[in-house]
Short mmCIF file of C-alpha atoms and ligand atoms in Angstrom, two decimals:
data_model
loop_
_atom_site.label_atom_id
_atom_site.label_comp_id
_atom_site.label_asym_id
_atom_site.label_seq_id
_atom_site.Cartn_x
_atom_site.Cartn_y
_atom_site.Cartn_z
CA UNK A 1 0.00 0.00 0.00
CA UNK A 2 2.91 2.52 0.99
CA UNK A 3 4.27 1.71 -2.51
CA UNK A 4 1.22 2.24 -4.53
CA UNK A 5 1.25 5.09 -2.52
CA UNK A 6 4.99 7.13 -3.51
CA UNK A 7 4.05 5.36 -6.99
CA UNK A 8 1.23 7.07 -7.50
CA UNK A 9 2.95 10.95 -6.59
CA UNK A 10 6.08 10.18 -9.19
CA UNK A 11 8.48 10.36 -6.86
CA UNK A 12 12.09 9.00 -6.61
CA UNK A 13 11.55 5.37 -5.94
CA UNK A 14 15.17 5.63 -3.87
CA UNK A 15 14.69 8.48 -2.19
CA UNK A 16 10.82 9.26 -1.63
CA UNK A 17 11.53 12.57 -1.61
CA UNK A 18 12.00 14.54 -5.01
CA UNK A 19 9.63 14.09 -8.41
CA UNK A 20 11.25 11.34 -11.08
CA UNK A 21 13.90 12.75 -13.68
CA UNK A 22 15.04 9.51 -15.29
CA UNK A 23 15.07 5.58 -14.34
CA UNK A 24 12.32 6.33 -11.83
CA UNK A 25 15.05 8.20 -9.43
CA UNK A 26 15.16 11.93 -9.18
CA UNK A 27 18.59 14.19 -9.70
CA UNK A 28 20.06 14.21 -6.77
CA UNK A 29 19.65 10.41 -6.48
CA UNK A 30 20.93 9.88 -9.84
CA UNK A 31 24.27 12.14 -9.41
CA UNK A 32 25.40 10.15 -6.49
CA UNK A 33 25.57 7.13 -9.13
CA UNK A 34 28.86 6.55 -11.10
CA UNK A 35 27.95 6.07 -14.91
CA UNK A 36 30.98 4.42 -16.05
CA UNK A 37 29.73 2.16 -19.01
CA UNK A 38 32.98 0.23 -19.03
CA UNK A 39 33.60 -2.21 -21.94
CA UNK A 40 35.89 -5.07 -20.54
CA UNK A 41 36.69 -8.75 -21.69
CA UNK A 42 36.12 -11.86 -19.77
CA UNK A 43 37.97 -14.32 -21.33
CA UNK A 44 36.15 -14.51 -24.65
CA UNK A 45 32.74 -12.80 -23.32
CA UNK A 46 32.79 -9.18 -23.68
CA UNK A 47 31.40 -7.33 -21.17
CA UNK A 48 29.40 -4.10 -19.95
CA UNK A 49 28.85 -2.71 -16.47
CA UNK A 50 27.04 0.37 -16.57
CA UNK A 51 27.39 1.81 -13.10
CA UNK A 52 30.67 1.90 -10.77
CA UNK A 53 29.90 -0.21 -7.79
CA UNK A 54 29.93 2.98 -4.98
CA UNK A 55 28.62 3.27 -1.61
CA UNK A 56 25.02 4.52 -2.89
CA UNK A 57 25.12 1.49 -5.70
CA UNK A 58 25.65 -0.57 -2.62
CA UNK A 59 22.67 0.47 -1.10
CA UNK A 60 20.78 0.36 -4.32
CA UNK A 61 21.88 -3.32 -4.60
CA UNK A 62 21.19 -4.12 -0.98
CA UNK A 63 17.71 -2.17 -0.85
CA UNK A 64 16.73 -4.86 -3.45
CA UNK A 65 17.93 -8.07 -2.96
CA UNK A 66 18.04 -8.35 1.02
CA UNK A 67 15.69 -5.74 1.83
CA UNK A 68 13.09 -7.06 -1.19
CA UNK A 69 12.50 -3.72 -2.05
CA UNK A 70 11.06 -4.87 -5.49
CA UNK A 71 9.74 -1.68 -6.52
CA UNK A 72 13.35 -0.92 -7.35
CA UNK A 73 13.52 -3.73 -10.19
CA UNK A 74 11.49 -1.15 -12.27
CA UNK A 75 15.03 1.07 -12.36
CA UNK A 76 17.17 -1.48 -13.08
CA UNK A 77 15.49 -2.30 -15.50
CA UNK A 78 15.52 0.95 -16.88
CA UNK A 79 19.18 1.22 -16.48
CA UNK A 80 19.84 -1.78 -18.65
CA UNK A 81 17.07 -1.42 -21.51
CA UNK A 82 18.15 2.21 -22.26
CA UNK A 83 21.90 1.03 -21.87
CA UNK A 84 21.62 -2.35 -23.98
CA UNK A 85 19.13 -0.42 -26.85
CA UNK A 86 22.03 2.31 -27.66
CA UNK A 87 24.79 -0.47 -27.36
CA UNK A 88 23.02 -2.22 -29.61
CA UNK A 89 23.20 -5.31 -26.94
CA UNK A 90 19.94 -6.49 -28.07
CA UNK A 91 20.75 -7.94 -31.43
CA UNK A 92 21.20 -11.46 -30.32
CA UNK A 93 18.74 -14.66 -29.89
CA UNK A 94 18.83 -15.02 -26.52
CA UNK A 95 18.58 -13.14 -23.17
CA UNK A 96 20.16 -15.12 -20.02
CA UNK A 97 18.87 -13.39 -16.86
CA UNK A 98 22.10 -15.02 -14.40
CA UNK A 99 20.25 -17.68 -12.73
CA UNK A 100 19.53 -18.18 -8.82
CA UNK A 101 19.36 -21.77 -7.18
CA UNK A 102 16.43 -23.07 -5.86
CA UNK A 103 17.66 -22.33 -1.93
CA UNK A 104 18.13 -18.74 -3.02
CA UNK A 105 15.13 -18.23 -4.58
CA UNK A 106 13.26 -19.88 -2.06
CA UNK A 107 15.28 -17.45 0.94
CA UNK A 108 14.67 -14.45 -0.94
CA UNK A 109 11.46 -14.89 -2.09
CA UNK A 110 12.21 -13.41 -5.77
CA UNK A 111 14.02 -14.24 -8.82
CA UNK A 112 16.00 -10.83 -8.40
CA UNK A 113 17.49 -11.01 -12.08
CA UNK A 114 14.54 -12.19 -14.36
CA UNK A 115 11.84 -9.62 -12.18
CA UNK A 116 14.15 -7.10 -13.62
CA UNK A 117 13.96 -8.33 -17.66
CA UNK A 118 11.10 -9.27 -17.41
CA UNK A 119 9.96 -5.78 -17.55
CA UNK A 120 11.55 -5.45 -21.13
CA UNK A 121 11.55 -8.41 -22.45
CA UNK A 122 8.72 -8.04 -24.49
CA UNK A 123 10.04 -5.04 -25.97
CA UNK A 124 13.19 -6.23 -27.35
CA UNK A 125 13.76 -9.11 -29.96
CA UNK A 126 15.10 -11.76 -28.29
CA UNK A 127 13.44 -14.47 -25.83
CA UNK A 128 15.03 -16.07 -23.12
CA UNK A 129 16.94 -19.08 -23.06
CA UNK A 130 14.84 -21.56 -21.35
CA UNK A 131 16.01 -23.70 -19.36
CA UNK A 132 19.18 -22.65 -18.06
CA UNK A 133 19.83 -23.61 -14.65
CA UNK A 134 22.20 -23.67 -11.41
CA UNK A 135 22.08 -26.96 -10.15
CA UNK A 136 24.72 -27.01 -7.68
CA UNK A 137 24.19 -24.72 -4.27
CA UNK A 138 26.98 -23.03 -4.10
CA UNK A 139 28.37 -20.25 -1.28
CA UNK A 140 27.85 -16.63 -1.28
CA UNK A 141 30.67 -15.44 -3.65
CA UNK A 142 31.56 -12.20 -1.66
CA UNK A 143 32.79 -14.45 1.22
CA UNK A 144 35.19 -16.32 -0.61
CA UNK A 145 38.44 -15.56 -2.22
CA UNK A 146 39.57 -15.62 -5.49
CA UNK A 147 40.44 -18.78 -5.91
CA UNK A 148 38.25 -20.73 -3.87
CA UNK A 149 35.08 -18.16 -5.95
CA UNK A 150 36.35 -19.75 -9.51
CA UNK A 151 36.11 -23.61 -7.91
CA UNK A 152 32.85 -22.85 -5.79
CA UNK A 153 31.17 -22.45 -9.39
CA UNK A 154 32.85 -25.48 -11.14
CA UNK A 155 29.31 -27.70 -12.63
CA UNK A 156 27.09 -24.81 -10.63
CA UNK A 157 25.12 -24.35 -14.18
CA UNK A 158 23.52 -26.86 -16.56
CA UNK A 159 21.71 -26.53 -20.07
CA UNK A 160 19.78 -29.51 -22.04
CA UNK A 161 20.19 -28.06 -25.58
CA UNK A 162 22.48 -27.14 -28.31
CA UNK A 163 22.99 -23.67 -29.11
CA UNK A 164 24.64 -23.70 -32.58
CA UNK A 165 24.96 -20.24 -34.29
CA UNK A 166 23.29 -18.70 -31.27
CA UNK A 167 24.02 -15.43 -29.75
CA UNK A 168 23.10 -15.04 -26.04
CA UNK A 169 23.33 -12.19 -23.73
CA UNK A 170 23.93 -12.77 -19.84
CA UNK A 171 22.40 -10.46 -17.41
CA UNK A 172 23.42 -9.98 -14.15
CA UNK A 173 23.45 -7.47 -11.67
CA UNK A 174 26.59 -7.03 -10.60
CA UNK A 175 30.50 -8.27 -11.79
CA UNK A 176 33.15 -8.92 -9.43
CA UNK A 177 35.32 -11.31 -10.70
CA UNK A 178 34.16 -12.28 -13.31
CA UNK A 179 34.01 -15.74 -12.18
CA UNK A 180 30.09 -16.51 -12.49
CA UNK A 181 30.37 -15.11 -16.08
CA UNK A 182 32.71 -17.58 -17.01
CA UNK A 183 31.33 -20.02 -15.47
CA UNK A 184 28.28 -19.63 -17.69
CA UNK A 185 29.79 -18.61 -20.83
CA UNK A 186 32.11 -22.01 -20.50
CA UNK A 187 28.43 -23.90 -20.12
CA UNK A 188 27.12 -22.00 -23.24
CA UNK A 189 30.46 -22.36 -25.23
CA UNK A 190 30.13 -25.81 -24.80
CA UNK A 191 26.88 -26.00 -25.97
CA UNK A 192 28.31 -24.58 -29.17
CA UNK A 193 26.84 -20.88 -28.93
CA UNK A 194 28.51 -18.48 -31.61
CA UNK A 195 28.87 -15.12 -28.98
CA UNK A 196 28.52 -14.44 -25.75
CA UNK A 197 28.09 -11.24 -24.18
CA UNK A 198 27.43 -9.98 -20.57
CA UNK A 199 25.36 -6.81 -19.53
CA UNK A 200 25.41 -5.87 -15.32
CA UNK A 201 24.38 -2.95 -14.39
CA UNK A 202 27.13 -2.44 -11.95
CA UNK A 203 31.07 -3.73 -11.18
CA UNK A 204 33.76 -3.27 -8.40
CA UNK A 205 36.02 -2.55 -11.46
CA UNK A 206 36.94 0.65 -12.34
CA UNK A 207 38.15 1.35 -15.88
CA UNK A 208 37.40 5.20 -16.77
ZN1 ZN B 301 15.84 10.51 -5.01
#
């Protein structure tokens, strides 16, 4: 009710406070965010991240996905459909929303990553690539180190077809690493997929 509530004055769905300028968040809001749109490579996979990963991305991040503000998958996915239209990201067969396991979806409550396409997805060419899944329950990345993050997604994802001549792009929120990228773009090379690209709409990396 509170959220049909701010929804309904078109105000900044961060803040509460000021009218919308753009992505649902007002100006103030939106200058505290770090536009980067850094290109990078992950092994083969190129890669986007739209938004340096600062203190008020943190929040924004956090607000969603532990706090279940879901109001706020409306601006991500904003963020990424204006960001993947003028990249031209779109021109591929397949969308790959990173995938949650079962546990996590079932603790959270939400499948953080699709709620957010799924706003767009019928607005863009491609479908998604059904049936894509992590199998294996693995630990929280962020409290692991480098090495043990790359082994703690060995055989986390599984597909059951074959992807010949197919593009895909991976969304995720956010890249650290690197490592849960390449874990899935090793699952969809295998599967003999032609590109793979990766859209997140933030990373810890910092590259202009
Ligand atoms: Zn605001």
């Amino acid at each position: 009710m509170i959220d049909f509530l701010f929804l309904d004055k078109n105000t900044c769905y961060l803040c509460k406070e000021n009218p919308i300028s753009h992505h649902f968040l007002c100006k103030k809001c939106l200058k505290k965010l770090d536009y980067v749109a850094n290109k990078f490579d992950i092994n083969d996979i190129s890669a986007h991240a739209i938004y340096y990963y600062n203190e008020e991305m943190k929040k924004l991040v956090a607000d969603y996905k532990f706090n279940r503000n879901t109001s706020l998958a409306k601006v991500f996915a904003s963020m990424i459909f204006d960001y993947g239209k003028v990249n031209d990201l779109f021109s591929c067969d397949y969308i790959l929303p990173s995938p949650s396991s079962k546990k996590v979806l079932n603790k959270r409550g939400f499948d953080h990553i699709k709620m957010i396409t799924d706003y767009f997805i019928d607005q863009i060419e491609p479908n998604y690539l059904e049936n894509f899944r992590k199998i294996s329950e693995t630990k929280a990345q962020h409290k692991l180190n480098n090495e043990e993050r790359s082994y703690n997604l060995k055989g986390a994802f599984s597909l059951d077809c074959d992807l010949k001549d197919k593009s895909i792009l991976i969304i995720d929120d956010i890249i650290t690493t690197g490592n849960t990228v390449k874990e899935i773009g090793k699952v969809l090379k295998e599967k003999n997929a032609r590109e793979v690209k990766a859209l997140a709409i933030t990373s810890e990396h910092r590259l202009s």
